[in-house]
Every structure is written in structure tokens, then in C-alpha cells.
């Protein structure tokens, strides 16, 4: 069996040598082209051909020997299998003859007669390699033209530069810059100009949707809001620095309400005004209040704050004597600062209103309890003055959004204290207890022996608060209305909500005026009178001609425009977007998103979607949805029509 395997190996080796030339010829062109794919394909085909040759030799070598030499007596197959003694003897004879014949150099001739050169698949490989080489040569020739032609066809690429011209009121000089991120003052003029004289084809695209065309080699834009611009695929941010309103700082007095000590002869006012470019005008406004109750007189005075060497700031530090201010014991001085800058549209800042209070002398007999209702507390304020203080606090809060919370709380609680004192004063007329009465005053008493309560048994109902007064019932109603409004105002002021306290304060003032102006109050009471019932309609169940009691819900404001809703729905898919969608999206983003960084990111998403980026649609949709501040919820009743059919159906059968 080993001898037969040796013969097969010799024949297979000779057959592979026969095909080696074809394999080499097919591989050389692809090696010259340095084509990895071609080399791999040839090696794969050659391996398949080698497998076919070896299989063919192993299957047919015995038939090849019998056909080549008659001496083999058609017994070559015995070399593979001999099961009987006679067959083994014949196998030995055939093996000796095969070795003799193959040893004479006849093995190669046997293999070459039955195994061809294999040039049939080499020709297509050579044709494919030649075609690939010709295509590469043509591509290189087209990519590298001759030097004179290339120099004639080459044109310089356009380059641009930026020129920024700040507004005149800033006092800043104009400057040039290369394309990069810039920060410019508001209302600056920005120009994009060509440097090398080549007319650019692409315009300058802004993130707000504007497109700037080059005219006379320049494109111009006035900086009103932060944007980013794009030209030839590059993006740069252009941030706009808004003009800041003047800042007023009051160093003395430190508190909003300052009570001057008794015996003082002066008051110190120290303040500073600062602006980012220039303070045009700054004035100190002072108002002197004199009098009490409803008879309060006011006198106004305005004093300019002089300018110094630095135009960006003004300082005022002065100690006034009370004679200069015109203050007397019991007076109050209100002052605030108003400043204006030099912006294109001048901006004005008004400081919070500060109060200097000079206490009046102590009233004689204030500690006496003989006539408690005639003694007026020192800090008792009129209802009109409380309204004025509240309105001034709201005006100061609007003028200075950065007012300290502690100052707002102090002023609101001070007004609440004045309102509480005034409420207790008017409450005395309804028999309410007040701190103005002596602690020992008591109407109820016992006899000396403690055995009989004469007042309780035989007196009137004096223990009820309102029965202790001498007013009629209508007057008491107005008093109760005034006290209730004062109490609501005091609660709002205690909760540091002066805006909600203004309405009940005015309501209390109207009630007080009504008490002062009317001797008698008459209220005509009316009750609800329903329309008469039609007797012919009663108990019939017929609704024909009857008016509907269903009220139509009031239409709500359209918080989200229809175009934006349609765009948000379209961005959730990959289909076409509505017409003019980019303009609607930019308008929505500019109107609702205030932060510069967020607005630029949203506008960048708009530009990416406009460029055809489908993956950027969810980001733009999120920006548009995030800009919705409040979404209304409509609760609308669902109308139900009643017909004979629905009635029969609800009844469970036919009628």
C-alpha cells in the first residue's frame, strides 16, 4: 500500500510542475500592478486548480499505467487492494514492473499526457490585468495635465477679512480681524471684505436666516444680536455685548429706612454712578414730607451730580445739615438717584428710594390712660400714605431688579406695620381691643362680695364688641369692609407680596372716604328673580324651543402657531418639510430663546437641517419643543346628540 502511495505522490508532483508555469504567468501581472485583490484572486484560483489536479491523479493513475504499458496486464488496480493470496502474488509482480518502468523516466511522460498546461484561465486574467493598467494610466493622465495647461487653469481662491466699526458713543476705534470668533459692542457695523481681489461666489450666511451678498467686494451687517456666520463651510461665532444701563450704588445711608437719632443736626449721603462707556446725566431727587394723617404736604427738590475726570463714573459724598434739607422734627425725606448713559437709545436707571425720618417730640400725656383714644401713635400713617409707600416700593423693584431681598422685606414689613396700626385704630370704633387702651380697663366686674354680677344680670349686652359702639348697622358694615381690606393688605405685605396688597389698600381707602363723606348709607337689596316657567312645557320632556344651558368655553390664545406645530410634527419623520420652514423656525427661536448660547445652538441645528442632515432633525425638534413655555389645556365638553334612535337604544329595545 505504501508503494502505491509513493507512485501517486510522484505522479502528483509531476502534474503540479506541469501547471506551475500557468500559475506563474497568471500571478505576475497582478504583482506588477500591486493589486492585493488581484493577487488574492489568482492564488485562490490556483489553489482550486491544484486541488482538482491532485484529485484527478489520485482517481485515474491506475488506468493511466494500464493504458501506457501492456506489461502491466491491466492489473494496476491490484496495487491498491489484494485480498487473496493469488492477488497478492500478482500484486508483487505488477509492483516490480511498475517500478522498473517508472524508474526509466516514463513517469513524467505519463503525467504530462493526461495533465495539460492549464493556460485556458490564464488568458482572462491577463486581459483583466491589462484593462486595469490602461484605466489607471488614463486616470493619472487626466489628473496631472501638462505644466503650461495647469498653470493657465489654476486660479487663486478668494480670501476674506473682517472689519468691525463700533458705534460712535463707545469711543472705540475700528479694527480689522481674520475670520475667527469675535465679541463686538451692540449696533457695531461688521464688514466681510475680499482680500485678494477675487470675487467670492458663496455669500455669508447668518444663523438668524439672513444671507449677506457681496457687493463691491464687501458684505455688511449691523450687530444687533449674537449670531454665528458661515462662509465656504467654516463657522465662527459673533457675540454681541449689549450696552449696560448705569449702575447706582448708595453707600450712605446703608438702610432703606433710617431714623435719625434725637438731637442730630446733619445727614450723610454718599453715592456713586458708573456706566460702561459714559454717564451723561445723574441727578439726586429729594422729596420732603411734612404733616400727619390726611394732611401731608410734599415738596420736591432736584440736585445734579457733577461729573469728574472719569466720564464713566460720578461720585457724590456730602453731609447735609437739617437746615439745608429743610427738615423739622416729625418730617421725612425721601431721595433717589436717576442716571442716564450715552447709548444710541439712552438708558435710564433709578435707584431704590431711601427714607430719612426725623422723629417728632413726644406728645404730652402720652403715658396717661385718661383719654386713650385721643392719643395718636408716633408712627401712625394715613391710608393714602400707605398706598404711596407701596407704589413707590413696586416702582423701585421694577427699576432695580437686583434690589436685595433683605431691603424688600424690611420695607414691606415696615408698611405692613403701619397698616396694622391703622387697622387697630379704626378697629376701636367696632370695639376691637388695641394696644392704645390701658391694660386694666375692663367692663365686666363683680360686686364687692362676689355674690352677684349686676351688669350681667340687668345690663345690656355690653360684652359683645360691636354692641359697645354707638354706630348704626350700615356704618358698621362699611367699617367691617374697611378693616377686612386692611387685614388682607397687611397679610400680603407680611408675606412680602406688595403687588397683591395694592388692591385691598385702595379698597380700604374707598371705604374710609365713604365713611367720611356720607351721613347715612342706604343699600337696596335685590334677590335673584328667575324667569317664569311655561306651564305648557312642564312635565312634557320636550326640549324643542328651550334654550341650551351649555356655555361655550372661551377660546384660549394660540400659544404655539400652526406653522410651528406643523414643523414639529414634520421633523419627527424623514419626509419633506413645510415651505418656508427655516424662516418660521428662526423667528420662533429668536422670540422664545433668550440665552445667547442656547439660541446659537438652536440656530446651528436649523442650518444643519437646511443642509440636508436628517440625523439633526431630532435636535431641532427638541429645541422647538423646549421653547414652548406654557401649553394650554382645553377642557371642552363633548356634545351628545339625542335622537329617537339613541333614546330607543338606551332604553334597551324598540318602541
XYZ file of C-alpha atoms in Angstrom:
655
model
C 0.000 0.000 0.000
C 2.951 2.298 0.738
C 4.415 1.605 -2.698
C 1.140 2.665 -4.344
C 1.111 5.890 -2.272
C 4.660 6.613 -3.385
C 3.669 6.230 -7.035
C 0.685 8.570 -6.559
C 2.873 11.219 -4.905
C 5.403 11.083 -7.750
C 2.682 11.480 -10.353
C 1.026 14.386 -8.440
C 4.318 16.215 -8.142
C 4.967 15.841 -11.861
C 1.450 17.092 -12.630
C 1.951 20.210 -10.443
C 5.167 21.002 -12.257
C 3.170 20.798 -15.469
C 0.760 23.508 -14.172
C 3.327 25.704 -12.380
C 4.090 27.775 -15.444
C 0.429 28.708 -15.925
C 0.080 29.724 -12.299
C 3.175 31.933 -12.508
C 2.048 33.638 -15.716
C -1.338 34.432 -14.182
C 0.207 35.890 -10.999
C 2.987 38.110 -12.426
C 0.740 40.891 -13.908
C -1.103 41.411 -10.621
C 2.193 41.570 -8.739
C 3.340 44.267 -11.166
C 0.102 46.212 -10.615
C 0.475 45.811 -6.834
C -3.136 44.761 -6.607
C -3.774 42.834 -3.434
C -7.229 41.853 -4.617
C -5.885 40.512 -7.931
C -3.119 38.517 -6.227
C -5.587 37.009 -3.794
C -7.953 36.072 -6.620
C -5.165 34.352 -8.617
C -3.930 32.454 -5.549
C -7.472 31.316 -4.841
C -7.976 30.055 -8.406
C -4.544 28.356 -8.416
C -5.325 26.568 -5.167
C -8.600 25.327 -6.595
C -6.774 24.091 -9.728
C -4.158 22.315 -7.577
C -6.908 20.543 -5.678
C -8.507 19.389 -8.952
C -5.176 18.094 -10.337
C -4.312 16.099 -7.218
C -7.780 14.620 -7.123
C -7.605 13.658 -10.782
C -4.219 11.933 -10.370
C -5.375 10.004 -7.297
C -8.501 8.768 -9.094
C -7.057 7.831 -12.507
C -3.384 6.864 -12.104
C -4.027 3.076 -12.297
C -5.903 3.458 -15.594
C -3.051 5.630 -16.905
C -0.485 2.869 -16.141
C -2.562 0.086 -17.774
C -3.052 2.173 -20.912
C 0.599 3.179 -21.106
C 2.241 -0.254 -20.652
C 0.828 -3.647 -21.745
C 3.297 -5.265 -19.342
C 1.021 -4.175 -16.511
C -1.558 -6.763 -17.770
C -4.407 -4.480 -16.691
C -3.576 -5.327 -13.084
C -2.564 -1.903 -11.787
C -5.648 -1.777 -9.562
C -4.170 -4.668 -7.529
C -1.613 -2.182 -6.232
C -4.433 -0.641 -4.241
C -6.160 -3.790 -2.960
C -5.193 -7.503 -2.941
C -7.346 -9.630 -0.664
C -6.439 -13.215 -1.802
C -3.056 -14.986 -1.845
C -3.125 -15.211 -5.636
C -3.935 -11.490 -5.876
C -1.062 -10.678 -3.547
C 1.353 -12.670 -5.734
C 0.119 -10.795 -8.794
C 0.393 -7.503 -6.866
C 4.057 -8.150 -6.156
C 4.778 -8.877 -9.841
C 2.925 -5.744 -11.019
C 4.710 -3.594 -8.453
C 8.147 -4.757 -9.658
C 7.221 -3.981 -13.266
C 5.794 -0.527 -12.354
C 8.960 0.429 -10.506
C 11.094 -0.661 -13.434
C 9.001 1.269 -15.953
C 8.632 4.412 -13.874
C 12.306 4.390 -12.985
C 13.246 4.738 -16.659
C 11.862 8.327 -16.751
C 8.467 7.369 -18.083
C 6.545 8.806 -15.111
C 6.767 12.368 -16.366
C 5.524 11.389 -19.795
C 2.546 9.577 -18.235
C 1.598 12.618 -16.150
C 2.018 15.152 -18.957
C -0.071 13.102 -21.342
C -3.097 13.304 -19.054
C -2.484 16.699 -17.329
C -2.417 19.765 -19.620
C -0.621 23.121 -19.174
C -3.785 24.905 -17.937
C -3.369 28.096 -19.968
C -7.129 28.360 -20.540
C -7.820 30.513 -17.426
C -4.539 32.461 -17.682
C -5.689 34.437 -20.718
C -8.730 36.071 -18.978
C -6.510 37.011 -16.042
C -4.017 38.714 -18.353
C -6.826 40.583 -20.152
C -8.310 41.864 -16.886
C -4.895 42.968 -15.613
C -4.152 44.801 -18.854
C -7.515 46.606 -18.746
C -6.905 47.720 -15.175
C -3.451 49.038 -16.059
C -4.846 51.025 -19.005
C -7.571 52.581 -16.809
C -5.008 53.639 -14.203
C -2.854 55.278 -16.825
C -5.795 57.207 -18.229
C -6.809 58.424 -14.734
C -3.302 59.620 -13.925
C -3.079 61.409 -17.258
C -6.368 63.222 -16.597
C -5.352 64.172 -13.037
C -1.911 65.534 -13.988
C -2.179 67.770 -17.040
C 0.824 69.345 -18.583
C 2.519 72.149 -16.716
C 1.566 75.021 -19.072
C -2.109 73.998 -19.136
C -2.269 73.514 -15.323
C -0.718 76.931 -14.665
C -3.148 78.571 -17.048
C -6.202 76.879 -15.490
C -5.217 77.461 -11.817
C -6.964 80.425 -10.119
C -6.362 81.809 -6.640
C -9.024 81.017 -4.043
C -10.866 84.015 -2.565
C -9.978 85.017 0.986
C -11.919 87.401 3.228
C -11.233 89.528 6.282
C -13.455 91.241 8.837
C -13.633 94.907 9.741
C -15.521 95.941 12.892
C -16.659 99.539 13.378
C -18.057 100.078 16.921
C -20.764 102.758 17.384
C -19.539 106.292 17.940
C -20.787 106.659 21.521
C -18.419 103.887 22.708
C -15.287 105.825 21.722
C -13.660 102.599 20.452
C -11.576 102.575 17.267
C -12.321 100.379 14.251
C -10.156 97.316 13.734
C -9.538 94.517 11.239
C -9.534 90.819 12.040
C -9.097 87.445 10.375
C -12.113 85.085 10.288
C -12.474 83.930 13.912
C -14.810 84.179 16.897
C -15.358 87.832 17.820
C -17.131 89.853 20.509
C -18.359 93.290 19.414
C -20.441 96.061 21.039
C -24.105 96.291 20.208
C -25.053 98.124 16.956
C -21.498 97.731 15.604
C -21.061 97.579 11.822
C -19.364 94.355 10.666
C -17.999 94.057 7.124
C -16.710 90.958 5.343
C -14.377 92.101 2.539
C -12.328 90.204 -0.070
C -8.570 90.441 0.424
C -7.027 89.186 -2.846
C -9.437 90.833 -5.254
C -11.155 87.581 -6.327
C -14.934 87.851 -6.326
C -16.329 85.211 -3.941
C -19.190 83.079 -5.146
C -20.582 81.951 -1.777
C -22.477 84.517 0.356
C -22.160 84.973 4.115
C -24.915 83.031 5.904
C -26.057 84.141 9.356
C -27.668 81.869 11.918
C -30.789 84.052 12.072
C -31.593 83.147 8.462
C -30.177 86.253 6.765
C -27.936 85.849 3.719
C -25.422 88.643 3.018
C -24.406 89.049 -0.626
C -21.071 90.585 -1.564
C -21.480 93.989 -3.179
C -18.345 95.816 -4.288
C -16.258 93.057 -2.693
C -17.858 93.555 0.758
C -20.865 92.312 2.738
C -22.178 94.423 5.617
C -24.305 93.723 8.714
C -25.260 95.696 11.844
C -24.743 93.660 15.008
C -27.974 93.624 16.963
C -27.893 90.111 18.455
C -25.406 87.288 18.889
C -25.181 85.051 15.800
C -22.760 82.732 14.080
C -21.813 83.165 10.434
C -20.779 80.645 7.817
C -18.764 81.096 4.621
C -17.314 78.312 2.453
C -18.124 75.713 5.115
C -16.457 77.468 8.088
C -18.427 78.745 11.092
C -17.496 81.421 13.593
C -19.424 82.977 16.479
C -20.124 86.702 16.540
C -21.237 87.607 20.045
C -22.828 90.988 20.704
C -22.176 92.745 24.007
C -25.263 94.795 24.932
C -24.908 98.257 26.386
C -25.354 98.094 30.162
C -27.523 100.638 31.913
C -25.867 102.823 34.563
C -25.342 101.226 37.968
C -26.174 103.293 41.059
C -24.559 102.381 44.377
C -25.605 104.140 47.593
C -23.064 103.725 50.375
C -24.690 106.027 52.943
C -27.217 105.702 54.391
C -26.934 101.907 54.462
C -30.593 101.148 55.226
C -33.636 101.915 53.136
C -35.276 103.465 56.197
C -33.018 105.427 58.509
C -34.391 107.009 61.694
C -32.166 109.900 62.652
C -31.309 109.991 66.361
C -32.731 112.721 68.541
C -30.596 115.827 68.605
C -28.850 115.162 65.309
C -28.092 118.182 63.129
C -26.895 116.555 59.853
C -27.475 113.695 57.446
C -24.801 111.935 55.319
C -25.457 110.921 51.702
C -22.721 109.036 49.792
C -23.381 107.512 46.370
C -21.684 106.553 43.083
C -22.904 106.159 39.493
C -20.990 104.016 36.990
C -21.514 103.149 33.312
C -19.624 101.020 30.807
C -18.950 103.982 28.481
C -20.173 107.347 29.772
C -22.611 108.878 32.260
C -24.393 111.766 30.540
C -26.609 112.923 33.383
C -27.098 111.993 37.031
C -29.429 113.745 39.457
C -30.390 113.387 43.099
C -34.145 113.719 43.671
C -35.343 114.590 47.179
C -38.913 114.842 48.465
C -39.704 116.293 51.884
C -42.933 115.098 53.573
C -44.401 117.182 56.363
C -47.657 116.762 58.258
C -49.702 113.840 59.539
C -52.859 111.946 58.819
C -54.551 113.014 55.601
C -52.873 116.435 55.686
C -49.443 115.564 54.367
C -47.594 118.133 52.241
C -44.771 117.247 49.855
C -42.016 119.447 48.419
C -39.664 118.216 45.684
C -36.084 119.181 45.003
C -33.628 118.055 42.289
C -29.846 118.339 42.561
C -27.408 117.463 39.713
C -24.450 115.206 40.486
C -21.336 116.844 38.980
C -19.059 114.969 36.570
C -15.454 114.165 37.425
C -12.298 113.365 35.485
C -13.570 109.878 34.634
C -16.581 110.096 32.278
C -17.607 106.528 33.194
C -18.456 107.330 36.801
C -19.728 110.084 39.066
C -19.433 110.309 42.819
C -21.358 112.325 45.399
C -20.364 112.482 49.053
C -21.854 115.224 51.178
C -23.072 115.777 54.716
C -26.173 117.960 54.693
C -27.345 119.951 57.649
C -31.005 119.578 58.541
C -31.442 123.284 57.780
C -30.173 122.714 54.220
C -32.626 119.870 53.792
C -35.425 121.886 55.392
C -36.216 119.080 57.854
C -38.029 119.663 61.114
C -38.984 117.192 63.843
C -41.629 114.793 62.513
C -40.564 115.209 58.830
C -39.447 112.531 56.404
C -37.044 112.941 53.482
C -37.282 110.563 50.525
C -34.462 110.559 47.976
C -33.393 108.508 44.979
C -30.831 108.813 42.162
C -31.624 108.848 38.446
C -28.834 108.357 35.873
C -28.747 108.342 32.044
C -25.973 106.982 29.808
C -24.857 107.956 26.278
C -26.142 104.900 24.360
C -27.745 105.321 20.953
C -31.044 104.844 22.756
C -30.275 106.387 26.169
C -30.860 104.072 29.109
C -32.052 105.371 32.459
C -31.558 103.787 35.867
C -33.387 104.798 39.017
C -32.176 103.671 42.418
C -34.437 102.498 45.246
C -35.998 105.235 47.340
C -34.268 105.807 50.677
C -36.030 107.412 53.642
C -34.575 109.673 56.346
C -37.009 110.075 59.236
C -36.605 112.691 61.935
C -38.851 111.758 64.919
C -41.081 114.445 66.404
C -41.333 115.411 70.086
C -43.234 113.173 72.479
C -46.855 114.281 72.959
C -47.738 115.438 76.426
C -49.734 112.959 78.427
C -48.856 110.100 76.111
C -48.294 107.794 79.044
C -51.643 108.736 80.596
C -54.584 106.407 80.405
C -57.231 109.001 80.964
C -58.070 109.611 77.306
C -56.536 106.686 75.425
C -58.450 107.224 72.171
C -57.154 110.782 71.814
C -53.524 109.708 71.868
C -52.102 109.004 68.398
C -49.040 106.757 67.993
C -45.983 108.457 66.582
C -45.622 106.132 63.605
C -49.305 106.079 62.637
C -49.628 106.625 58.880
C -52.661 107.520 56.761
C -54.154 105.000 54.332
C -53.227 107.226 51.388
C -49.611 107.371 52.559
C -49.543 103.578 52.882
C -50.681 103.314 49.249
C -47.988 105.804 48.186
C -45.305 103.814 50.033
C -46.469 100.563 48.436
C -46.496 102.065 44.933
C -43.026 103.502 45.495
C -41.749 100.089 46.628
C -43.143 98.453 43.476
C -41.594 101.194 41.296
C -38.213 100.696 42.975
C -38.431 96.940 42.463
C -39.153 97.428 38.758
C -36.365 99.981 38.350
C -33.824 97.840 40.176
C -34.434 94.109 39.596
C -31.324 93.358 41.671
C -32.662 95.014 44.820
C -31.554 92.939 47.839
C -34.211 90.666 49.243
C -33.473 91.924 52.742
C -34.233 95.515 51.708
C -37.518 94.486 50.066
C -38.504 92.512 53.159
C -37.658 95.417 55.500
C -39.679 97.957 53.512
C -42.646 95.595 53.043
C -42.751 94.719 56.754
C -42.476 98.418 57.682
C -45.502 99.232 55.512
C -47.312 96.222 56.986
C -46.621 97.567 60.469
C -48.111 100.948 59.536
C -51.145 99.203 58.027
C -51.606 97.140 61.198
C -51.504 100.215 63.425
C -54.044 101.972 61.218
C -56.262 98.870 61.205
C -56.275 98.741 65.003
C -57.098 102.460 65.155
C -60.225 102.044 63.024
C -60.998 98.792 64.805
C -61.593 100.718 68.019
C -64.837 102.017 66.536
C -66.112 98.421 66.425
C -64.966 97.674 69.966
C -61.829 95.725 68.995
C -59.041 95.549 71.508
C -55.999 97.723 70.851
C -52.662 98.395 72.448
C -53.752 102.033 72.813
C -56.060 101.129 75.709
C -54.849 100.699 79.246
C -54.218 97.180 80.351
C -56.506 97.474 83.350
C -59.616 98.640 81.511
C -62.370 96.091 81.907
C -66.136 96.446 81.615
C -67.031 93.278 83.419
C -66.912 93.329 87.167
C -68.149 91.629 90.235
C -69.683 93.050 93.353
C -67.526 93.555 96.340
C -68.842 90.462 97.893
C -68.566 88.463 94.706
C -72.041 87.109 95.035
C -73.914 88.912 92.291
C -72.964 90.095 88.791
C -75.285 93.108 88.464
C -74.115 94.165 84.993
C -74.517 90.642 83.604
C -77.980 90.193 85.062
C -79.555 93.574 84.448
C -77.308 95.389 81.944
C -77.332 95.372 78.149
C -75.212 93.008 76.024
C -72.113 95.087 76.588
C -69.741 92.123 76.397
C -70.068 91.962 72.596
C -67.513 94.152 70.836
C -69.750 95.730 68.217
C -72.598 96.431 70.681
C -70.231 98.641 72.668
C -70.249 101.278 69.901
C -72.793 103.926 69.040
C -72.812 103.457 65.251
C -75.748 102.217 63.193
C -75.658 98.875 61.399
C -74.904 100.308 57.941
C -71.918 102.248 59.253
C -70.638 99.100 60.950
C -70.807 97.243 57.618
C -68.597 99.845 55.950
C -66.182 99.693 58.881
C -66.027 95.922 58.680
C -65.341 96.169 54.927
C -62.513 98.633 55.522
C -60.983 96.511 58.311
C -61.218 93.355 56.187
C -59.427 95.089 53.300
C -56.747 96.417 55.671
C -56.246 92.946 57.081
C -55.842 91.451 53.559
C -53.320 94.155 52.675
C -51.366 93.542 55.872
C -51.231 89.810 55.220
C -49.873 90.356 51.688
C -47.274 92.805 52.963
C -46.214 90.395 55.711
C -45.822 87.717 53.004
C -43.565 90.115 51.002
C -46.089 90.408 48.183
C -46.636 94.189 47.862
C -48.187 93.860 44.407
C -51.162 91.876 45.718
C -51.526 94.269 48.680
C -52.208 97.301 46.497
C -55.793 96.304 45.577
C -57.075 95.828 49.176
C -55.290 99.025 50.215
C -57.257 101.011 47.637
C -60.429 99.200 48.706
C -59.851 100.265 52.296
C -59.253 103.872 51.205
C -62.556 103.943 49.313
C -64.385 102.633 52.377
C -62.766 105.305 54.576
C -63.773 108.040 52.137
C -67.286 106.633 52.095
C -67.426 106.890 55.873
C -66.142 110.457 55.794
C -68.484 111.724 53.057
C -71.820 110.004 53.855
C -74.100 110.723 56.790
C -76.362 107.812 56.019
C -75.885 104.847 53.773
C -78.759 103.118 52.026
C -78.291 99.841 50.216
C -81.056 98.487 48.036
C -81.075 94.725 48.381
C -82.290 92.714 45.447
C -82.665 88.969 45.078
C -82.475 86.759 42.003
C -85.830 86.533 40.213
C -85.952 83.509 37.906
C -87.921 83.749 34.663
C -91.482 82.446 34.791
C -91.962 78.795 33.931
C -94.057 77.961 30.910
C -96.832 75.788 32.214
C -97.389 74.106 28.847
C -93.767 72.835 28.876
C -93.784 71.365 32.352
C -93.535 67.570 32.734
C -93.547 67.020 28.959
C -89.870 66.188 28.441
C -89.830 68.123 25.174
C -86.794 70.344 24.613
C -87.890 71.997 21.367
C -87.632 75.753 21.741
C -85.809 75.564 25.029
C -82.527 77.444 25.257
C -79.336 75.463 25.876
C -77.713 75.895 29.265
C -74.330 74.702 27.959
C -71.834 77.550 27.908
C -69.173 77.653 25.277
C -65.684 77.693 26.684
C -63.758 80.866 25.956
C -61.196 80.424 23.230
C -57.628 80.366 24.501
C -54.722 82.188 22.997
C -52.813 80.340 20.321
C -49.609 79.791 22.294
C -47.920 77.739 19.555
C -48.520 78.944 15.970
C -49.905 76.451 13.500
C -46.761 76.678 11.340
C -44.542 75.702 14.273
C -46.826 72.808 15.247
C -46.749 71.550 11.671
C -42.954 71.846 11.559
C -42.512 69.949 14.854
C -44.691 67.137 13.510
C -42.750 67.029 10.210
C -39.375 66.874 11.992
C -40.368 63.581 13.633
C -40.331 61.957 10.184
C -37.924 61.857 7.256
C -40.274 63.365 4.696
C -40.323 66.821 3.161
C -40.569 69.826 5.473
C -43.148 72.620 5.048
C -42.440 75.580 2.824
C -40.507 78.462 4.424
C -39.923 76.306 7.495
C -36.480 77.786 8.219
C -37.914 81.310 8.478
C -40.634 80.145 10.884
C -38.101 78.210 12.963
C -35.694 81.165 13.191
C -38.491 83.546 14.175
C -39.697 81.133 16.871
C -36.179 80.614 18.251
C -35.328 84.332 18.244
C -38.585 85.165 20.028
C -38.559 82.457 22.717
C -34.902 81.583 23.492
C -33.161 84.421 25.341
C -29.830 82.838 26.292
C -27.177 83.509 23.632
C -25.504 80.088 23.838
C -28.794 78.212 23.618
C -30.079 80.391 20.784
C -26.872 79.870 18.759
C -27.076 76.103 19.273
C -30.702 76.075 18.131
C -29.891 78.188 15.065
C -26.988 75.863 14.266
C -29.456 72.959 14.294
C -31.689 74.884 11.849
C -28.755 75.367 9.496
C -27.733 71.696 9.720
C -31.248 70.532 8.844
C -31.366 73.019 5.970
C -28.132 71.476 4.665
C -29.859 68.086 4.453
C -28.765 66.460 7.727
C -31.568 64.030 8.567
C -29.918 62.934 11.818
C -30.053 66.562 13.047
C -33.858 66.719 12.931
C -34.451 65.345 16.474
C -32.124 68.021 17.915
C -34.006 70.823 16.139
C -37.337 69.330 17.194
C -36.157 69.300 20.821
C -35.137 72.972 20.619
C -38.506 73.971 19.168
C -40.447 71.991 21.770
C -38.256 73.312 24.599
C -39.116 76.891 23.619
C -42.787 76.291 24.464
C -43.166 77.981 27.846
C -46.819 77.291 28.633
C -49.121 74.867 26.848
C -52.840 75.462 27.424
C -55.142 72.650 28.448
C -58.627 72.997 26.997
C -61.453 71.297 28.846
C -64.262 71.174 26.344
C -67.457 69.230 26.920
C -68.218 66.584 24.325
C -71.603 67.257 22.723
C -74.004 64.355 22.613
C -76.926 64.427 20.209
C -80.121 62.710 21.340
C -82.227 61.198 18.570
C -85.151 58.790 18.677
C -82.730 56.012 17.720
C -80.298 56.750 20.599
C -83.196 57.005 23.045
C -84.530 53.618 21.909
C -81.024 52.158 22.120
C -80.521 53.420 25.656
C -83.941 52.111 26.589
C -82.871 48.590 25.604
C -85.395 47.842 22.875
C -87.688 49.161 20.207
C -90.774 51.215 20.822
